[in-house]
mmCIF file of C-alpha atoms in Angstrom:
data_model
loop_
_atom_site.group_PDB
_atom_site.id
_atom_site.type_symbol
_atom_site.label_atom_id
_atom_site.label_comp_id
_atom_site.label_asym_id
_atom_site.label_seq_id
_atom_site.Cartn_x
_atom_site.Cartn_y
_atom_site.Cartn_z
ATOM 1 C CA HIS A 1 47.693 6.281 185.250
ATOM 2 C CA ASP A 2 48.860 9.596 187.156
ATOM 3 C CA GLY A 3 48.683 12.698 185.258
ATOM 4 C CA TYR A 4 47.959 12.391 181.420
ATOM 5 C CA VAL A 5 45.603 12.858 178.799
ATOM 6 C CA ASP A 6 45.598 9.078 177.305
ATOM 7 C CA PHE A 7 45.562 9.552 173.295
ATOM 8 C CA SER A 8 47.762 6.911 172.658
ATOM 9 C CA SER A 9 45.089 4.356 174.603
ATOM 10 C CA PRO A 10 44.184 1.791 172.185
ATOM 11 C CA LYS A 11 40.426 1.551 173.015
ATOM 12 C CA ASP A 12 38.027 3.873 170.951
ATOM 13 C CA ASN A 13 35.348 2.883 171.946
ATOM 14 C CA GLY A 14 33.700 1.383 168.655
ATOM 15 C CA CYS A 15 34.019 5.004 167.358
ATOM 16 C CA CYS A 16 34.365 4.981 163.298
ATOM 17 C CA GLY A 17 33.965 8.437 162.432
ATOM 18 C CA ALA A 18 34.109 11.626 163.581
ATOM 19 C CA ALA A 19 29.798 12.073 164.513
ATOM 20 C CA PRO A 20 30.355 8.617 166.593
ATOM 21 C CA CYS A 21 33.800 10.067 168.642
ATOM 22 C CA ALA A 22 31.938 13.368 169.383
ATOM 23 C CA GLY A 23 28.509 11.366 170.645
ATOM 24 C CA THR A 24 30.822 8.969 172.612
ATOM 25 C CA PHE A 25 33.013 12.508 174.129
ATOM 26 C CA ARG A 26 29.217 13.514 175.788
ATOM 27 C CA THR A 27 28.621 10.033 176.821
ATOM 28 C CA THR A 28 32.564 10.213 178.679
ATOM 29 C CA LEU A 29 31.041 13.044 180.689
ATOM 30 C CA GLY A 30 28.387 11.995 181.743
ATOM 31 C CA VAL A 31 25.862 14.575 181.064
ATOM 32 C CA GLU A 32 21.990 13.845 180.116
ATOM 33 C CA LYS A 33 21.857 14.854 176.257
ATOM 34 C CA SER A 34 19.034 17.413 177.201
ATOM 35 C CA GLN A 35 22.057 19.534 179.162
ATOM 36 C CA VAL A 36 24.926 19.004 176.129
ATOM 37 C CA LEU A 37 25.853 21.334 173.963
ATOM 38 C CA LEU A 38 28.996 20.135 172.338
ATOM 39 C CA SER A 39 31.782 23.406 172.369
ATOM 40 C CA THR A 40 34.548 23.718 169.719
ATOM 41 C CA THR A 41 36.996 22.260 171.843
ATOM 42 C CA ALA A 42 34.569 19.069 172.351
ATOM 43 C CA ILE A 43 34.425 19.070 168.616
ATOM 44 C CA MET A 44 38.329 18.841 168.212
ATOM 45 C CA THR A 45 38.442 16.462 170.735
ATOM 46 C CA ALA A 46 36.483 13.612 169.158
ATOM 47 C CA ILE A 47 37.802 14.660 165.902
ATOM 48 C CA LEU A 48 41.351 14.170 167.195
ATOM 49 C CA LEU A 49 40.734 11.084 169.072
ATOM 50 C CA PHE A 50 39.163 9.397 165.705
ATOM 51 C CA ILE A 51 42.094 10.904 163.599
ATOM 52 C CA LYS A 52 44.618 9.112 166.863
ATOM 53 C CA HIS A 53 43.258 5.779 166.362
ATOM 54 C CA HIS A 54 42.676 5.192 162.412
ATOM 55 C CA PHE A 55 44.882 8.280 160.832
ATOM 56 C CA HIS A 56 48.093 7.180 162.707
ATOM 57 C CA TRP A 57 50.125 9.127 160.050
ATOM 58 C CA ILE A 58 48.120 11.797 159.989
ATOM 59 C CA TRP A 59 48.371 12.004 163.414
ATOM 60 C CA HIS A 60 51.963 12.257 163.684
ATOM 61 C CA ILE A 61 51.856 15.242 161.314
ATOM 62 C CA ILE A 62 49.520 16.887 163.893
ATOM 63 C CA GLU A 63 52.011 16.005 166.635
ATOM 64 C CA GLU A 64 54.928 17.387 164.792
ATOM 65 C CA LEU A 65 53.150 20.778 163.927
ATOM 66 C CA ASN A 66 52.662 20.990 167.299
ATOM 67 C CA GLY A 67 55.776 20.474 168.720
ATOM 68 C CA LEU A 68 56.880 23.369 165.805
ATOM 69 C CA ILE A 69 54.563 25.623 167.108
ATOM 70 C CA PHE A 70 55.362 24.832 170.759
ATOM 71 C CA ASN A 71 58.655 25.152 170.066
ATOM 72 C CA TRP A 72 58.071 28.849 168.721
ATOM 73 C CA ARG A 73 55.841 29.972 171.382
ATOM 74 C CA TYR A 74 57.899 28.809 174.649
ATOM 75 C CA PRO A 75 61.361 27.843 173.573
ATOM 76 C CA SER A 76 63.174 28.135 177.373
ATOM 77 C CA LEU A 77 61.231 24.913 178.089
ATOM 78 C CA GLN A 78 65.074 23.168 178.212
ATOM 79 C CA SER A 79 66.926 26.013 180.122
ATOM 80 C CA THR A 80 64.083 26.737 182.466
ATOM 81 C CA THR A 81 63.420 22.718 183.762
ATOM 82 C CA ASN A 82 67.400 22.806 183.603
ATOM 83 C CA HIS A 83 68.055 25.764 186.030
ATOM 84 C CA ILE A 84 64.619 24.313 188.501
ATOM 85 C CA LEU A 85 66.456 21.032 188.711
ATOM 86 C CA LYS A 86 69.768 22.481 189.494
ATOM 87 C CA SER A 87 67.965 24.749 192.379
ATOM 88 C CA GLU A 88 65.571 22.056 193.525
ATOM 89 C CA ASP A 89 68.354 19.528 193.383
ATOM 90 C CA GLU A 90 70.172 21.543 196.132
ATOM 91 C CA LYS A 91 67.050 20.404 198.639
ATOM 92 C CA VAL A 92 66.406 16.774 197.838
ATOM 93 C CA PRO A 93 67.346 14.704 201.370
ATOM 94 C CA LEU A 94 67.211 11.784 199.765
ATOM 95 C CA ASP A 95 70.711 10.715 197.467
ATOM 96 C CA LEU A 96 68.139 11.443 194.269
ATOM 97 C CA HIS A 97 69.075 13.456 191.051
ATOM 98 C CA TRP A 98 66.816 14.596 188.657
ATOM 99 C CA SER A 99 68.253 15.425 185.673
ATOM 100 C CA ILE A 100 65.749 15.938 181.646
ATOM 101 C CA VAL A 101 66.490 12.670 179.481
ATOM 102 C CA GLU A 102 69.201 12.606 176.868
ATOM 103 C CA ALA A 103 69.357 10.932 173.669
ATOM 104 C CA ASP A 104 71.529 8.093 175.322
ATOM 105 C CA ASP A 105 68.865 7.883 178.145
ATOM 106 C CA LEU A 106 66.403 5.842 175.724
ATOM 107 C CA PRO A 107 67.603 2.770 175.583
ATOM 108 C CA LEU A 108 67.946 2.805 179.181
ATOM 109 C CA LEU A 109 64.397 3.997 179.840
ATOM 110 C CA ALA A 110 63.151 2.106 178.116
ATOM 111 C CA GLN A 111 64.514 -1.757 179.270
ATOM 112 C CA TRP A 112 63.680 0.273 182.912
ATOM 113 C CA LEU A 113 59.977 1.300 181.645
ATOM 114 C CA GLN A 114 60.008 -2.998 179.957
ATOM 115 C CA GLN A 115 60.875 -4.377 183.885
ATOM 116 C CA LEU A 116 58.617 -2.971 185.608
ATOM 117 C CA PRO A 117 55.417 -5.109 186.889
ATOM 118 C CA LYS A 118 52.238 -5.014 185.372
ATOM 119 C CA THR A 119 50.629 -3.578 188.484
ATOM 120 C CA SER A 120 52.924 -0.519 188.648
ATOM 121 C CA LEU A 121 52.174 -0.001 184.647
ATOM 122 C CA GLN A 122 48.065 -0.551 185.399
ATOM 123 C CA PHE A 123 46.805 3.545 185.014
ATOM 124 C CA PHE A 124 50.227 4.717 183.216
ATOM 125 C CA HIS A 125 50.395 3.911 179.482
ATOM 126 C CA PRO A 126 50.469 7.452 177.617
ATOM 127 C CA HIS A 127 52.852 5.973 174.960
ATOM 128 C CA SER A 128 54.969 3.206 173.854
ATOM 129 C CA PHE A 129 58.124 1.574 175.857
ATOM 130 C CA GLU A 130 59.727 1.095 172.553
ATOM 131 C CA THR A 131 63.177 2.803 172.128
ATOM 132 C CA GLU A 132 62.025 3.857 168.792
ATOM 133 C CA GLU A 133 58.848 4.899 169.960
ATOM 134 C CA LEU A 134 59.967 7.543 172.834
ATOM 135 C CA LYS A 135 62.748 8.504 170.483
ATOM 136 C CA ARG A 136 60.192 9.979 168.059
ATOM 137 C CA LEU A 137 58.924 11.806 171.061
ATOM 138 C CA TRP A 138 62.068 12.759 172.438
ATOM 139 C CA LYS A 139 63.057 14.466 169.551
ATOM 140 C CA ASN A 140 59.277 16.578 169.365
ATOM 141 C CA PRO A 141 59.575 20.128 171.305
ATOM 142 C CA ALA A 142 56.599 19.956 173.280
ATOM 143 C CA PHE A 143 57.780 16.820 174.799
ATOM 144 C CA LEU A 144 59.953 16.690 178.588
ATOM 145 C CA PHE A 145 61.350 14.085 179.430
ATOM 146 C CA ILE A 146 62.639 13.603 183.258
ATOM 147 C CA LYS A 147 64.666 11.012 184.524
ATOM 148 C CA VAL A 148 65.008 10.390 188.899
ATOM 149 C CA CYS A 149 68.396 8.071 189.426
ATOM 150 C CA LYS A 150 70.193 7.420 192.675
ATOM 151 C CA THR A 151 72.812 10.329 192.883
ATOM 152 C CA ASN A 152 75.841 7.541 192.747
ATOM 153 C CA ASP A 153 74.476 5.592 189.971
ATOM 154 C CA PRO A 154 73.431 7.668 187.471
ATOM 155 C CA ARG A 155 72.555 4.216 185.472
ATOM 156 C CA ASN A 156 70.048 3.325 187.896
ATOM 157 C CA ILE A 157 66.789 5.015 187.125
ATOM 158 C CA VAL A 158 64.184 4.811 189.940
ATOM 159 C CA GLY A 159 61.383 7.321 188.790
ATOM 160 C CA TYR A 160 60.326 8.805 185.207
ATOM 161 C CA HIS A 161 57.823 11.849 184.690
ATOM 162 C CA PHE A 162 57.164 13.617 181.336
ATOM 163 C CA LEU A 163 55.572 17.006 180.219
ATOM 164 C CA ARG A 164 54.210 17.125 177.358
ATOM 165 C CA GLY A 165 53.270 20.710 176.054
ATOM 166 C CA PHE A 166 50.542 21.821 173.712
ATOM 167 C CA PHE A 167 51.069 25.375 171.985
ATOM 168 C CA ILE A 168 47.387 26.222 173.440
ATOM 169 C CA GLY A 169 49.232 27.609 176.652
ATOM 170 C CA ARG A 170 48.527 23.872 178.206
ATOM 171 C CA ALA A 171 50.459 20.868 179.422
ATOM 172 C CA PHE A 172 49.990 17.496 181.092
ATOM 173 C CA HIS A 173 52.228 15.666 183.698
ATOM 174 C CA GLY A 174 52.371 12.067 183.982
ATOM 175 C CA LEU A 175 55.274 10.237 186.318
ATOM 176 C CA LEU A 176 55.987 6.680 187.307
ATOM 177 C CA VAL A 177 58.399 5.960 190.694
ATOM 178 C CA ASP A 178 59.871 2.307 190.635
ATOM 179 C CA PRO A 179 57.633 -0.016 193.099
ATOM 180 C CA SER A 180 60.735 -0.374 195.057
ATOM 181 C CA MET A 181 60.982 3.464 195.929
ATOM 182 C CA GLY A 182 57.383 3.829 196.792
ATOM 183 C CA GLY A 183 56.821 6.230 199.927
ATOM 184 C CA GLN A 184 60.133 8.326 199.831
ATOM 185 C CA GLY A 185 58.503 11.648 198.690
ATOM 186 C CA ILE A 186 59.483 10.985 195.268
ATOM 187 C CA GLY A 187 56.219 11.777 193.501
ATOM 188 C CA GLY A 188 56.037 14.560 195.312
ATOM 189 C CA GLN A 189 59.270 15.692 194.330
ATOM 190 C CA MET A 190 57.877 15.274 190.537
ATOM 191 C CA TRP A 191 54.495 17.084 190.752
ATOM 192 C CA ARG A 192 56.763 19.955 192.543
ATOM 193 C CA ILE A 193 59.313 20.385 189.354
ATOM 194 C CA ALA A 194 56.358 20.305 187.252
ATOM 195 C CA ILE A 195 54.032 22.709 188.704
ATOM 196 C CA LEU A 196 57.291 25.513 189.020
ATOM 197 C CA ILE A 197 57.554 24.322 185.392
ATOM 198 C CA SER A 198 54.386 25.169 184.048
ATOM 199 C CA GLU A 199 54.521 28.093 185.878
ATOM 200 C CA ALA A 200 57.764 29.771 185.432
ATOM 201 C CA LEU A 201 56.491 28.902 180.966
ATOM 202 C CA LYS A 202 52.963 30.532 182.104
ATOM 203 C CA LEU A 203 51.610 26.877 180.644
ATOM 204 C CA ASP A 204 48.014 25.603 182.306
ATOM 205 C CA LEU A 205 48.891 21.887 183.767
ATOM 206 C CA TYR A 206 46.374 19.320 183.973
ATOM 207 C CA ALA A 207 46.527 15.676 185.334
ATOM 208 C CA THR A 208 44.110 12.549 184.538
ATOM 209 C CA ILE A 209 43.820 10.639 187.255
ATOM 210 C CA SER A 210 42.256 7.316 188.162
ATOM 211 C CA ASP A 211 39.780 6.774 190.424
ATOM 212 C CA LEU A 212 40.779 4.011 190.841
ATOM 213 C CA ASN A 213 44.907 4.603 191.391
ATOM 214 C CA ILE A 214 43.668 5.686 195.679
ATOM 215 C CA ALA A 215 47.854 6.029 196.298
ATOM 216 C CA SER A 216 48.279 8.585 193.171
ATOM 217 C CA LEU A 217 45.118 11.099 193.437
ATOM 218 C CA LYS A 218 46.243 11.096 197.724
ATOM 219 C CA SER A 219 50.141 11.634 196.341
ATOM 220 C CA ALA A 220 48.678 14.449 194.128
ATOM 221 C CA GLN A 221 46.819 15.925 196.416
ATOM 222 C CA LYS A 222 48.840 16.288 199.284
ATOM 223 C CA SER A 223 51.301 17.974 196.986
ATOM 224 C CA ALA A 224 49.248 20.426 194.548
ATOM 225 C CA PHE A 225 45.799 21.782 194.650
ATOM 226 C CA LEU A 226 43.441 20.084 192.370
ATOM 227 C CA LYS A 227 40.361 21.192 190.657
ATOM 228 C CA GLU A 228 37.777 18.554 188.932
ATOM 229 C CA GLN A 229 37.327 19.963 185.297
ATOM 230 C CA ARG A 230 35.059 16.248 184.416
ATOM 231 C CA GLN A 231 34.695 12.868 184.761
ATOM 232 C CA LEU A 232 36.310 10.582 182.130
ATOM 233 C CA ALA A 233 36.039 7.435 180.860
ATOM 234 C CA ASN A 234 37.224 4.008 182.529
ATOM 235 C CA ASP A 235 36.873 6.146 185.871
ATOM 236 C CA TYR A 236 39.518 8.402 185.367
ATOM 237 C CA ARG A 237 38.592 12.399 185.998
ATOM 238 C CA LEU A 238 40.391 15.244 184.428
ATOM 239 C CA TYR A 239 42.111 17.477 186.768
ATOM 240 C CA LYS A 240 43.101 21.341 186.826
ATOM 241 C CA VAL A 241 46.719 22.196 188.859
ATOM 242 C CA LEU A 242 46.142 25.279 190.540
ATOM 243 C CA GLY A 243 49.436 25.322 192.099
ATOM 244 C CA LEU A 244 51.550 23.559 195.008
ATOM 245 C CA ARG A 245 49.963 23.178 198.247
ATOM 246 C CA THR A 246 53.310 23.370 200.263
#
């Protein structure tokens, strides 16, 4: 998928405990054992992955706590985003409108996501597309959902992207464009908006992109300066977004 570390993937590589998960993490990085020294961050990542896959209720508590602390550190996320979207609306040549997803939009967003062809979702699985799950995430202050609609038809969604923030000062970007609207610069504008938001809030922005998703990688590289951080499982790479290219 475009730009998101996927803790929601059902694949757990057969892990049955924190230690095996840590070993899987080392293997995922593709580093020889003699060169591996798991950092505190890596150990915590392994533990969090284990909790995510095996103790969903604990993971939900972690998400809630992260949301509370994130909201305390970055209370202006919504207002900053609205300001940027309003400013950018005047610069978008297409007859499109970017806006923050509201509660009433969630059933429509779920319907749009669920009707997309499987090919569009091959690399995009950051969360469930069911309305109830979208509601749960939407209520979390660390999640920011943004929709793209036709200006003359606000119920006609043609794109969706999000930022998932972490109170340590990081955010991950994910995006999806309706295949009927591909090649019109929507993805590039999504990257621009995500970068402007993260820069305004002083958040480090990251993305994961599959080596097999060449179109998305080219789109990201056209819009942003990317620095590869590490190789991940299943042909994904973690990138840090350094800033806008144009």
